[in-house]
Amino acid sequence: MDLGFAGQYVLNGVVLGVIYAMVAVGFTLFFGVLDVIKFSHGDVVMAGAFTALAVFGGLQAMDAGHGVMAAMLLALSAMAAMALLGAAVAKFLIIPLKRAPSLNTLLITLMFGLALREAVRLFYPGGSNPKPFPRLLPTEALTWGNFTLRLDSVLLVGIGVGAIVAVHWLIRRTRLGLAIRAVAQDAETAQVMGIDFERVVVLTFALGSALAALAGVANGLYYNEVNFSMGLLLGVIGFSAAVVGGLGSLYGAIIGGFLFAALQTVGAIWFSVPAYKDVFAFACIIALMAWKPTGLIAERSAERV
Amino acid sequence: MAGAAPAKQTVRIAFIGPLTGGVAANGLGGRNSADLAVRLRNAEPGAKYRYELLVLDDECKPNIGVQVATKAAADRKVIAAVAHYCSTVAMGTVDVYHRFGLPVVVWGAVLPDITYKNDFDEVHRVNGTMINQNEVAAQFMTGLKYRRWALIHDTTDYGKGHNRYFSEALRKHGGQILGTFPVGADQQDFNAELTKIKELRPEVIYFGGLTPIGVRIRSQMDRLGIKAAFQGTSGIVSDAFIEGLGPLAEGTLAFREGAPAEKLPGGKVFLEQYARHNYGEPPEAYGPFAFAAANLIMDAIEKVGPDRRKVVKELNATRDRDSIVGKITFDDHGQNSVPLITKFVVQDGRWAVWEDSEYAKGRRKLPRP
């Protein structure tokens, strides 16, 4: 294969990997603190993207929807809105079910995701159609032979990596991070030590959901198109990435996200039928899970969250 | 209404189409058009019956389609149905209509098998099939001196059918197929497929599928810097396609049976009436077919009465009937032949008929790598 095309495949894989990792980190955060799997996470990604789109409509009405500043504003407002939504989900759906079997939490979040998806489809104007997402990042492109590198792809990778590093820093270096890790290690002892369990859980869900919103906006800026059902597959992929990496481990989620993107890209190159690329990627994930049931970064060696 | 008109018997007909989901815009346009036909008929003092439209949503999903088709067919008050925009759904439901003896007139689905792969007297279709559409497409595109194609199609019956008929027609007209790429109907990321296509250096990317992934593929072509022309099928001839892409839609080609409403024999009246009834959504490309299908059904009921068996027989006998989509004649499979295929190109944010476009006049150029 020509080096230019090889580079193009790697770049496609890296951008996908960053988006998947952002989603997977959310799953891992929630599982880390509370041992719950929040299946509405993919739909929060979608809702984040649609929030950004609504804000963009507002900006346009004020004739201000241009450029990187607008993109930042979109991302920040979507993150704020989804953080609030995440906090509300934690407070009203997940904490009340703390003592119930984990299957109940799984079901209630699955249904919440469905409700969110249908709400966007029914109540967002023209929500059942694909929506164009504004091109706000600079699209200057460098071309070497067959390799096209657009500035917006670089920016998106930068933003995604930056966000993941920021979450890592927050968990390792701040008091809140310490509290999250304490709750993740042993919720009861943490409470005895004076940590407000409910507050930590609510903040963790807000954090994960804000990251999901950022992933949604990045997804929109990358594909320039969003639709109400985009969260479905993203959620499944993000969850698989988190599981294969080692559910509960931050590094695991990142590795899982990039691994899945790499598998999809390799699958697409290998098979003449591209529809098999997801089959290939998921089959590899199944094989990996059979080999290492607790994920690539096993819980014994990894500290949770 | 003045005077003491005798109370008319109410007759129910069903409309089935995708009212939610990715192609809902087309479904809503079809529903409004069928509804318009019913309203206009009810306003006619000479009509023997009062018509009532039962609207059902098939979501463009075969399983849902079978559910709602069964619901309509099991309702003995429903005498006939104007049914389906999506070929995949129609393929799943024709058995139901046959089993219950419910006459239906398909208004949008284009897969030939719907009428030709069975001998069901109940199933008719006013719009043409994808065979005619792809034949014209291949002939037209090779006539523009394009030679090298990459084909992308979704893996539903609809996408596979388009791939098959376009490939056949293209080979006949001397086009070269560099690669064929089947994709999932809800796939988001096409960068891997498109990078592979970029390696093949096609002059045209053909897409057989519906609006939502058409929007995604065209948009992702741009990101990878692919300069090929983009050619779609009747499945992307919708306002939603243009809305979804913005300026990027410019220069997209697509082919559809029949003529645009404003060029149809009764099209002007149809569009005026449509505007007068203040529907929230445009009729979209297949609205006139839904309108014609509903009228055909009501004509039959007027003539033979609200009896499914008699209506089937009456519909089968349709020959040279005037309608807003032109003359309708059903062959022995209930298929109307629509000899006219219209070529469309997106120009300045709308679907323009090729012959009227600046591209045809040479003032604008289609992409050519």
XYZ file of C-alpha atoms in Angstrom:
674
model
C 0.000 0.000 0.000
C 1.093 3.524 -0.793
C 2.448 5.371 2.258
C -0.029 8.230 1.789
C -3.033 5.919 1.992
C -1.504 4.063 4.933
C -1.224 7.422 6.688
C -4.834 8.244 5.826
C -6.056 5.005 7.409
C -4.002 5.683 10.533
C -5.432 9.200 10.789
C -9.027 7.925 10.354
C -8.328 5.375 13.076
C -6.834 7.941 15.453
C -9.790 10.355 15.207
C -12.251 7.494 15.700
C -10.150 6.184 18.583
C -10.245 9.535 20.371
C -14.044 9.761 20.055
C -14.503 6.149 21.239
C -12.085 6.672 24.135
C -14.041 9.728 25.315
C -17.228 7.646 25.413
C -15.480 4.673 27.022
C -14.001 6.849 29.786
C -17.551 7.754 30.827
C -18.561 4.099 31.146
C -15.455 3.373 33.159
C -15.985 6.332 35.511
C -19.541 5.250 36.321
C -18.549 1.636 36.822
C -15.571 2.702 38.912
C -17.531 4.614 41.546
C -20.753 2.682 41.667
C -20.414 -0.622 39.777
C -23.228 0.432 37.460
C -23.424 0.238 33.706
C -25.206 3.302 32.399
C -26.625 2.229 29.072
C -28.057 5.633 28.192
C -24.510 6.954 27.776
C -24.557 6.765 23.978
C -27.778 8.741 23.870
C -26.249 11.395 26.112
C -23.546 11.746 23.430
C -26.327 12.343 20.898
C -28.247 14.715 23.176
C -25.026 16.696 23.684
C -24.618 17.086 19.934
C -28.235 18.237 19.546
C -27.875 20.703 22.435
C -24.891 22.190 20.603
C -26.968 22.361 17.437
C -29.764 24.208 19.249
C -27.262 26.683 20.720
C -25.839 27.172 17.228
C -29.329 28.057 16.009
C -29.476 30.708 18.731
C -26.038 32.044 17.816
C -27.027 32.265 14.176
C -30.103 34.235 15.090
C -27.733 36.729 16.740
C -25.470 36.517 13.688
C -22.594 35.186 15.780
C -22.223 31.576 14.709
C -18.763 31.615 13.165
C -15.364 30.136 13.794
C -13.515 28.466 16.616
C -14.997 30.717 19.310
C -18.484 29.580 18.348
C -17.301 25.961 18.397
C -15.988 26.445 21.922
C -19.218 28.041 23.032
C -21.182 25.152 21.531
C -18.990 22.591 23.274
C -19.133 24.376 26.635
C -22.909 24.802 26.600
C -23.448 21.189 25.549
C -21.101 20.006 28.289
C -22.847 22.138 30.899
C -26.290 20.904 29.848
C -25.247 17.243 29.794
C -23.398 17.585 33.121
C -26.678 18.753 34.653
C -28.545 15.909 32.970
C -25.952 13.398 34.175
C -26.201 14.736 37.712
C -29.992 14.493 37.593
C -29.834 10.914 36.310
C -27.473 9.988 39.155
C -29.617 11.686 41.780
C -33.052 10.559 40.682
C -32.501 7.274 38.868
C -29.285 5.668 39.986
C -28.717 6.508 43.665
C -32.279 5.511 44.667
C -31.586 2.104 43.109
C -28.269 1.666 44.900
C -29.435 -1.363 46.866
C -31.426 -2.898 44.034
C -29.909 -5.585 41.786
C -27.612 -4.072 39.167
C -29.923 -5.434 36.479
C -32.513 -2.838 37.521
C -30.056 0.024 37.070
C -29.075 -1.353 33.702
C -32.701 -1.519 32.586
C -33.676 1.883 33.902
C -30.743 3.553 32.121
C -31.501 1.610 28.951
C -35.073 2.918 29.051
C -33.915 6.421 29.879
C -31.696 6.322 26.784
C -34.640 5.249 24.663
C -36.782 8.055 26.064
C -34.026 10.575 25.356
C -33.657 9.315 21.772
C -37.389 9.421 21.091
C -37.681 12.849 22.705
C -35.120 14.268 20.284
C -36.783 12.533 17.349
C -40.248 13.815 18.245
C -39.627 17.231 19.748
C -36.514 18.603 18.065
C -37.716 20.397 14.909
C -37.273 17.916 12.050
C -35.587 15.603 14.542
C -36.199 12.468 12.508
C -34.002 13.729 9.666
C -30.223 13.900 9.592
C -29.105 17.382 10.593
C -26.153 19.245 9.159
C -23.671 20.156 11.883
C -21.942 23.498 11.278
C -18.362 23.524 9.984
C -16.800 25.765 12.580
C -13.208 24.587 12.665
C -10.708 25.745 10.042
C -10.643 23.304 7.132
C -7.215 24.154 5.697
C -5.712 20.936 4.441
C -2.154 19.776 3.941
C -1.703 17.210 1.219
C 1.285 14.937 0.835
C 0.695 12.634 -2.091
C -2.421 10.690 -1.214
C -2.502 11.840 2.385
C -4.869 14.669 3.263
C -4.522 16.137 6.727
C -7.157 18.682 7.605
C -6.507 21.143 10.390
C -9.876 20.365 11.978
C -8.930 16.684 12.342
C -5.762 17.728 14.194
C -7.748 20.088 16.420
C -10.318 17.389 17.215
C -7.603 14.909 18.204
C -6.004 17.643 20.315
C -9.268 18.511 22.072
C -10.098 14.856 22.716
C -6.675 13.978 24.082
C -6.714 17.192 26.120
C -10.079 16.303 27.650
C -8.947 12.805 28.592
C -5.703 14.138 30.115
C -7.757 16.698 32.065
C -10.003 13.959 33.477
C -6.928 11.957 34.413
C -5.417 14.982 36.137
C -8.652 15.671 37.957
C -8.780 12.153 39.325
C -5.096 11.955 40.262
C -4.389 15.444 41.556
C -7.510 17.034 43.043
C -9.478 16.565 46.258
C -12.537 15.577 44.238
C -10.436 13.003 42.421
C -9.224 11.645 45.751
C -12.819 11.365 46.920
C -13.825 9.586 43.705
C -10.977 7.119 44.095
C -11.832 6.574 47.740
C -15.473 5.810 46.899
C -14.336 3.558 44.060
C -12.070 1.596 46.413
C -14.575 1.136 49.210
C -17.717 3.238 49.410
C -18.539 2.400 53.022
C -15.106 3.152 54.424
C -15.036 6.365 52.415
C -18.314 7.420 54.034
C -16.943 6.599 57.491
C -13.979 8.842 56.668
C -16.391 11.717 56.055
C -16.728 11.690 52.291
C -20.182 12.696 51.026
C -21.003 9.623 48.964
C -23.979 11.085 47.146
C -22.104 14.227 46.175
C -19.198 12.219 44.773
C -21.497 10.005 42.723
C -23.467 12.966 41.339
C -20.272 14.810 40.399
C -18.797 11.722 38.736
C -21.907 11.326 36.592
C -21.798 15.025 35.729
C -18.140 14.646 34.710
C -18.733 11.569 32.550
C -21.774 13.114 30.885
C -19.912 16.349 30.122
C -17.239 14.244 28.441
C -19.964 12.462 26.480
C -21.307 15.849 25.327
C -17.819 16.804 24.169
C -17.609 13.513 22.267
C -20.978 14.322 20.662
C -19.839 17.777 19.578
C -16.528 16.355 18.286
C -18.506 13.732 16.390
C -20.687 16.456 14.847
C -17.715 18.629 13.910
C -15.940 15.624 12.391
C -18.804 14.228 10.322
C -20.681 17.552 9.870
C -23.865 15.606 10.405
C -25.772 14.385 13.451
C -28.917 12.291 13.799
C -31.076 11.043 16.619
C -29.879 7.437 16.378
C -26.137 8.120 16.346
C -25.760 7.292 20.034
C -26.888 3.716 19.644
C -23.804 2.229 18.014
C -21.463 4.715 19.736
C -22.796 3.541 23.093
C -22.256 -0.129 22.270
C -18.758 0.564 20.950
C -17.861 2.759 23.926
C -19.099 0.099 26.319
C -17.212 -2.686 24.534
C -14.078 -0.571 24.539
C -14.411 0.020 28.271
C -15.005 -3.679 28.977
C -12.156 -4.955 26.860
C -9.807 -2.411 28.375
C -10.865 -3.334 31.899
C -14.099 -1.782 33.145
C -13.251 0.670 35.898
C -9.777 1.491 34.641
C -9.145 4.827 32.958
C -6.161 3.561 30.970
C -8.165 0.516 29.988
C -10.902 2.702 28.488
C -8.398 4.667 26.435
C -6.642 1.523 25.203
C -10.019 -0.072 24.453
C -11.194 2.960 22.463
C -8.112 3.019 20.259
C -8.077 -0.762 19.955
C -11.651 -0.794 18.668
C -10.954 1.951 16.144
C -7.838 0.091 14.976
C -9.787 -3.169 14.597
C -12.494 -1.435 12.559
C -9.923 0.184 10.291
C -7.992 -3.071 9.810
C -11.281 -4.864 9.185
C -12.224 -2.371 6.515
C -8.856 -2.783 4.759
C -8.826 -6.586 4.946
C -12.328 -7.403 3.883
C -13.638 -6.577 0.468
C -17.078 -6.337 2.076
C -16.861 -3.329 4.394
C -20.069 -4.323 6.152
C -17.949 -7.009 7.831
C -15.668 -4.533 9.536
C -17.904 -4.232 12.604
C -18.420 -7.986 12.664
C -14.643 -8.404 12.594
C -14.087 -5.788 15.305
C -16.725 -7.253 17.626
C -15.503 -10.811 16.984
C -11.998 -9.768 18.043
C -13.446 -8.139 21.160
C -15.300 -11.352 22.014
C -12.089 -13.364 21.558
C -10.148 -10.909 23.728
C -12.782 -11.128 26.452
C -12.649 -14.909 26.421
C -8.897 -14.686 26.843
C -8.923 -11.926 29.481
C -12.382 -11.798 31.065
C -11.532 -8.844 33.315
C -10.114 -6.759 30.493
C -6.637 -6.025 29.226
C -5.807 -4.090 32.367
C -6.998 -6.558 34.954
C -8.484 -5.205 38.134
C -5.853 -6.766 40.357
C -3.056 -4.747 38.819
C -5.026 -1.595 38.093
C -6.389 0.873 40.544
C -10.020 1.663 39.883
C -10.748 4.999 38.253
C -72.911 22.693 3.532
C -76.416 23.777 2.677
C -79.393 21.493 2.099
C -80.251 18.181 3.654
C -77.897 15.814 1.835
C -78.529 12.181 2.710
C -75.863 10.778 5.056
C -73.211 8.989 3.049
C -71.688 5.680 4.053
C -68.157 6.093 5.417
C -65.443 4.064 3.709
C -62.027 3.660 5.271
C -58.804 3.475 3.289
C -55.358 3.150 4.827
C -52.172 5.070 4.195
C -48.943 3.334 5.216
C -45.524 4.951 5.042
C -42.529 5.983 7.165
C -43.769 8.835 9.365
C -40.830 8.644 11.765
C -37.202 7.704 11.304
C -34.580 8.744 8.791
C -36.850 8.963 5.730
C -39.858 10.412 7.570
C -39.832 13.520 5.360
C -40.872 11.386 2.355
C -43.467 9.519 4.396
C -45.089 12.703 5.681
C -45.172 14.170 2.168
C -46.906 10.998 0.954
C -49.379 11.022 3.827
C -50.307 14.654 3.215
C -50.799 13.965 -0.486
C -53.066 10.956 0.160
C -54.917 13.024 2.731
C -55.377 15.786 0.171
C -56.886 13.320 -2.307
C -59.363 12.175 0.355
C -60.302 15.721 1.346
C -60.854 16.811 -2.246
C -63.006 13.735 -2.880
C -65.075 14.335 0.241
C -65.706 17.896 -0.902
C -67.161 16.657 -4.184
C -70.959 16.604 -3.934
C -71.189 13.796 -6.509
C -69.130 11.296 -4.494
C -71.146 8.267 -3.358
C -69.181 7.656 -0.188
C -67.443 9.655 2.496
C -63.801 8.588 2.816
C -61.740 8.307 5.939
C -57.952 7.890 5.896
C -56.389 5.526 8.434
C -52.759 6.643 8.734
C -50.187 4.092 9.888
C -46.428 4.438 10.416
C -44.184 1.635 9.112
C -40.983 3.442 10.251
C -39.258 2.064 7.124
C -38.680 -1.130 9.159
C -39.951 -4.473 7.814
C -41.014 -5.824 11.217
C -43.040 -2.706 12.044
C -44.390 -2.706 8.481
C -45.782 -6.229 8.868
C -47.433 -5.227 12.156
C -49.220 -2.190 10.754
C -50.080 -3.945 7.485
C -51.715 -6.715 9.503
C -53.545 -4.114 11.547
C -54.912 -2.444 8.426
C -55.723 -5.718 6.678
C -57.467 -7.212 9.703
C -59.708 -4.160 9.987
C -62.658 -5.176 7.808
C -63.677 -1.540 7.448
C -60.464 -0.840 5.510
C -61.236 -1.450 1.856
C -57.839 -0.685 0.321
C -54.464 0.855 1.161
C -51.988 3.318 -0.276
C -48.868 1.600 0.964
C -45.109 1.964 1.413
C -42.228 4.163 0.451
C -39.542 1.675 1.516
C -38.914 -1.381 -0.661
C -37.639 -3.484 2.245
C -40.944 -2.943 4.031
C -43.101 -3.610 0.974
C -41.251 -6.889 0.383
C -42.205 -7.961 3.880
C -45.854 -6.943 3.698
C -47.112 -8.092 0.287
C -47.806 -11.596 1.708
C -50.010 -10.044 4.389
C -52.099 -8.152 1.838
C -52.472 -11.267 -0.245
C -53.507 -13.393 2.737
C -56.153 -10.889 3.821
C -57.219 -10.032 0.282
C -56.594 -6.327 0.834
C -55.987 -4.370 -2.378
C -52.977 -2.046 -2.117
C -51.380 0.459 -4.416
C -47.682 1.046 -3.719
C -46.786 4.742 -3.960
C -43.000 4.915 -3.563
C -41.086 1.661 -3.191
C -39.120 0.900 -6.371
C -37.768 -2.665 -6.009
C -39.044 -4.650 -9.035
C -39.613 -7.811 -6.942
C -42.535 -6.192 -5.099
C -44.779 -6.659 -8.114
C -42.774 -9.064 -10.267
C -41.661 -11.729 -7.802
C -45.189 -12.808 -6.914
C -48.569 -13.318 -8.516
C -50.604 -11.445 -5.946
C -53.662 -9.842 -7.536
C -53.919 -7.490 -4.565
C -50.587 -5.716 -5.140
C -50.293 -2.797 -7.577
C -47.814 -0.014 -8.032
C -48.274 3.434 -9.583
C -44.617 4.439 -9.572
C -42.030 2.737 -11.801
C -39.271 0.390 -10.726
C -35.568 0.808 -10.216
C -34.837 -1.068 -13.448
C -35.973 1.886 -15.587
C -34.356 4.340 -13.217
C -30.924 2.690 -13.354
C -31.033 2.111 -17.083
C -31.564 5.839 -17.648
C -28.948 6.689 -15.020
C -26.283 4.503 -16.643
C -27.049 5.726 -20.127
C -27.063 9.367 -19.057
C -23.875 9.233 -17.012
C -21.859 7.379 -19.656
C -23.210 9.943 -22.122
C -21.519 12.630 -20.012
C -18.249 10.782 -20.732
C -17.818 9.359 -17.260
C -16.113 5.962 -17.368
C -14.934 4.808 -13.920
C -17.289 4.110 -11.027
C -17.090 3.107 -7.381
C -20.410 1.712 -6.099
C -21.658 2.052 -2.532
C -25.008 0.538 -1.560
C -26.751 -0.303 1.683
C -27.368 -3.966 2.417
C -31.187 -3.790 2.416
C -33.226 -5.211 -0.497
C -33.477 -1.651 -1.758
C -29.736 -1.006 -1.841
C -28.878 -4.446 -3.181
C -31.479 -4.120 -5.939
C -30.097 -0.762 -7.027
C -26.579 -2.154 -7.067
C -27.660 -5.092 -9.211
C -29.635 -3.119 -11.807
C -27.204 -0.234 -12.029
C -24.229 -2.594 -12.413
C -26.007 -4.450 -15.218
C -26.969 -1.249 -17.015
C -23.540 0.293 -16.537
C -21.690 -2.687 -18.037
C -24.041 -2.565 -21.002
C -23.221 1.097 -21.577
C -19.487 0.626 -21.258
C -18.872 1.965 -17.760
C -16.199 0.365 -15.603
C -16.854 -0.681 -11.991
C -13.687 -0.341 -9.924
C -15.177 -1.605 -6.684
C -18.490 -2.302 -4.942
C -18.946 -1.453 -1.272
C -21.973 -2.759 0.625
C -22.532 -0.772 3.845
C -24.856 -1.026 6.831
C -28.084 0.981 6.628
C -27.304 2.735 9.929
C -23.543 3.028 9.574
C -22.019 6.337 10.719
C -18.396 6.217 9.657
C -17.475 5.666 6.016
C -13.892 6.929 6.151
C -12.381 3.466 5.726
C -14.542 2.645 2.676
C -13.980 6.077 1.190
C -10.218 5.926 1.684
C -10.245 2.653 -0.213
C -12.350 4.295 -2.899
C -9.906 7.182 -3.057
C -7.182 4.641 -3.853
C -9.257 3.396 -6.788
C -9.575 6.907 -8.247
C -13.142 6.701 -9.591
C -14.707 9.508 -11.599
C -18.117 8.906 -10.060
C -19.286 7.526 -6.727
C -22.675 5.846 -7.148
C -24.786 5.487 -4.029
C -27.784 3.138 -3.819
C -29.583 3.889 -0.576
C -31.704 6.411 1.289
C -31.185 10.004 2.376
C -29.596 9.624 5.842
C -26.494 7.687 4.836
C -26.377 9.504 1.501
C -25.845 12.688 3.507
C -23.115 11.055 5.575
C -21.239 9.603 2.618
C -21.268 12.840 0.622
C -20.120 14.791 3.641
C -17.276 12.375 4.431
C -16.142 12.354 0.775
C -15.433 16.031 1.198
C -13.324 15.490 4.310
C -11.085 13.039 2.474
C -10.737 15.396 -0.463
C -12.416 13.031 -2.961
C -13.237 15.056 -6.040
C -15.453 12.511 -7.822
C -19.014 13.266 -8.932
C -21.742 11.972 -6.598
C -24.658 10.107 -8.114
C -27.605 8.820 -6.107
C -30.923 7.074 -6.704
C -34.540 8.100 -6.144
C -33.908 7.372 -2.437
C -32.047 10.667 -1.990
C -34.403 12.876 -4.013
C -35.770 14.686 -0.963
C -35.534 18.120 0.571
C -33.987 16.468 3.619
C -30.932 15.511 1.557
C -30.268 19.126 0.659
C -31.017 20.359 4.144
C -28.645 17.771 5.579
C -25.731 18.797 3.382
C -26.141 22.520 2.772
C -23.899 23.835 -0.031
C -22.125 20.461 -0.275
C -25.198 19.018 -2.004
C -24.471 21.147 -5.087
C -23.898 19.081 -8.216
C -25.355 15.837 -6.820
C -27.170 13.806 -9.483
C -30.181 11.528 -8.977
C -32.878 9.854 -11.047
C -36.543 9.296 -10.368
C -39.582 7.958 -12.172
C -42.196 10.410 -13.374
C -41.854 14.146 -13.680
C -41.634 16.761 -10.928
C -45.098 17.840 -9.728
C -45.003 21.219 -11.459
C -44.446 19.507 -14.827
C -47.184 16.904 -14.428
C -50.495 17.120 -16.316
C -52.503 17.953 -13.193
C -49.483 18.989 -11.188
C -50.295 22.659 -11.016
C -53.709 22.011 -9.522
C -52.195 19.485 -7.120
C -49.576 21.950 -5.875
C -52.148 24.757 -5.554
C -54.506 22.579 -3.562
C -51.598 21.284 -1.478
C -50.594 24.850 -0.628
C -54.192 25.810 0.141
C -54.572 23.032 2.716
C -51.576 24.309 4.705
C -49.740 21.044 5.279
C -46.759 21.378 7.562
C -44.413 19.460 5.252
C -43.698 19.572 1.503
C -45.178 16.760 -0.689
C -41.610 15.589 -1.477
C -40.757 13.588 -4.553
C -43.332 10.808 -4.243
C -46.313 12.825 -2.964
C -47.941 12.956 -6.426
C -47.781 9.141 -6.641
C -49.504 8.806 -3.261
C -52.130 11.274 -4.456
C -52.665 9.329 -7.671
C -52.791 5.991 -5.800
C -55.445 7.275 -3.386
C -57.530 8.624 -6.280
C -57.254 5.368 -8.179
C -58.532 3.464 -5.159
C -61.411 5.881 -4.566
C -62.377 5.777 -8.246
C -62.590 1.985 -8.004
C -64.690 2.133 -4.843
C -67.019 4.687 -6.407
C -67.511 2.330 -9.309
C -67.870 -1.096 -7.676
C -68.631 -0.226 -4.064
C -66.691 -0.835 -0.853
C -65.867 -4.498 -1.442
C -62.232 -5.646 -1.374
C -62.633 -8.402 -3.978
C -64.423 -6.161 -6.447
C -61.913 -3.358 -5.895
C -59.008 -5.736 -6.636
C -60.669 -6.730 -9.888
C -61.419 -3.150 -10.821
C -57.838 -2.026 -10.095
C -56.417 -4.858 -12.167
C -58.454 -3.640 -15.106
C -56.871 -0.173 -14.992
C -55.824 0.835 -18.500
C -54.856 4.265 -19.811
C -56.305 6.026 -16.820
C -55.507 9.744 -16.600
C -53.864 10.865 -13.388
C -51.539 13.608 -12.256
C -48.564 11.293 -12.791
C -49.622 10.610 -16.375
C -51.520 7.667 -17.852
C -51.733 4.658 -15.548
C -51.879 1.159 -16.998
C -51.350 -1.913 -14.853
C -49.711 -4.912 -16.519
C -50.566 -8.473 -15.459
C -48.412 -7.993 -12.337
C -50.207 -4.784 -11.336
C -47.194 -2.743 -12.361
C -47.654 0.632 -13.971
C -45.031 1.336 -16.566
C -43.665 4.829 -16.144
C -41.608 5.378 -19.243
C -40.538 8.803 -18.142
C -37.539 9.049 -15.828
C -36.513 12.515 -14.710
C -32.851 13.392 -14.227
C -32.144 15.733 -11.348
C -29.155 17.786 -10.286
C -28.869 19.854 -7.133
C -28.459 23.488 -8.046
C -28.515 26.367 -5.549
C -30.092 24.320 -2.793
C -32.861 22.583 -4.718
C -33.401 19.593 -6.999
C -33.439 21.023 -10.518
C -34.518 19.068 -13.576
C -31.319 18.418 -15.539
C -32.542 19.886 -18.810
C -33.433 23.173 -17.082
C -30.218 23.378 -15.074
C -27.154 25.494 -15.650
C -25.138 22.282 -15.744
C -26.956 21.138 -18.873
C -26.386 24.529 -20.454
C -22.673 24.275 -19.694
C -22.618 27.301 -17.402
C -21.657 25.124 -14.457
C -19.432 22.070 -14.446
C -19.975 18.776 -12.649
C -17.035 17.526 -10.560
C -14.482 15.612 -12.577
C -11.271 14.429 -10.935
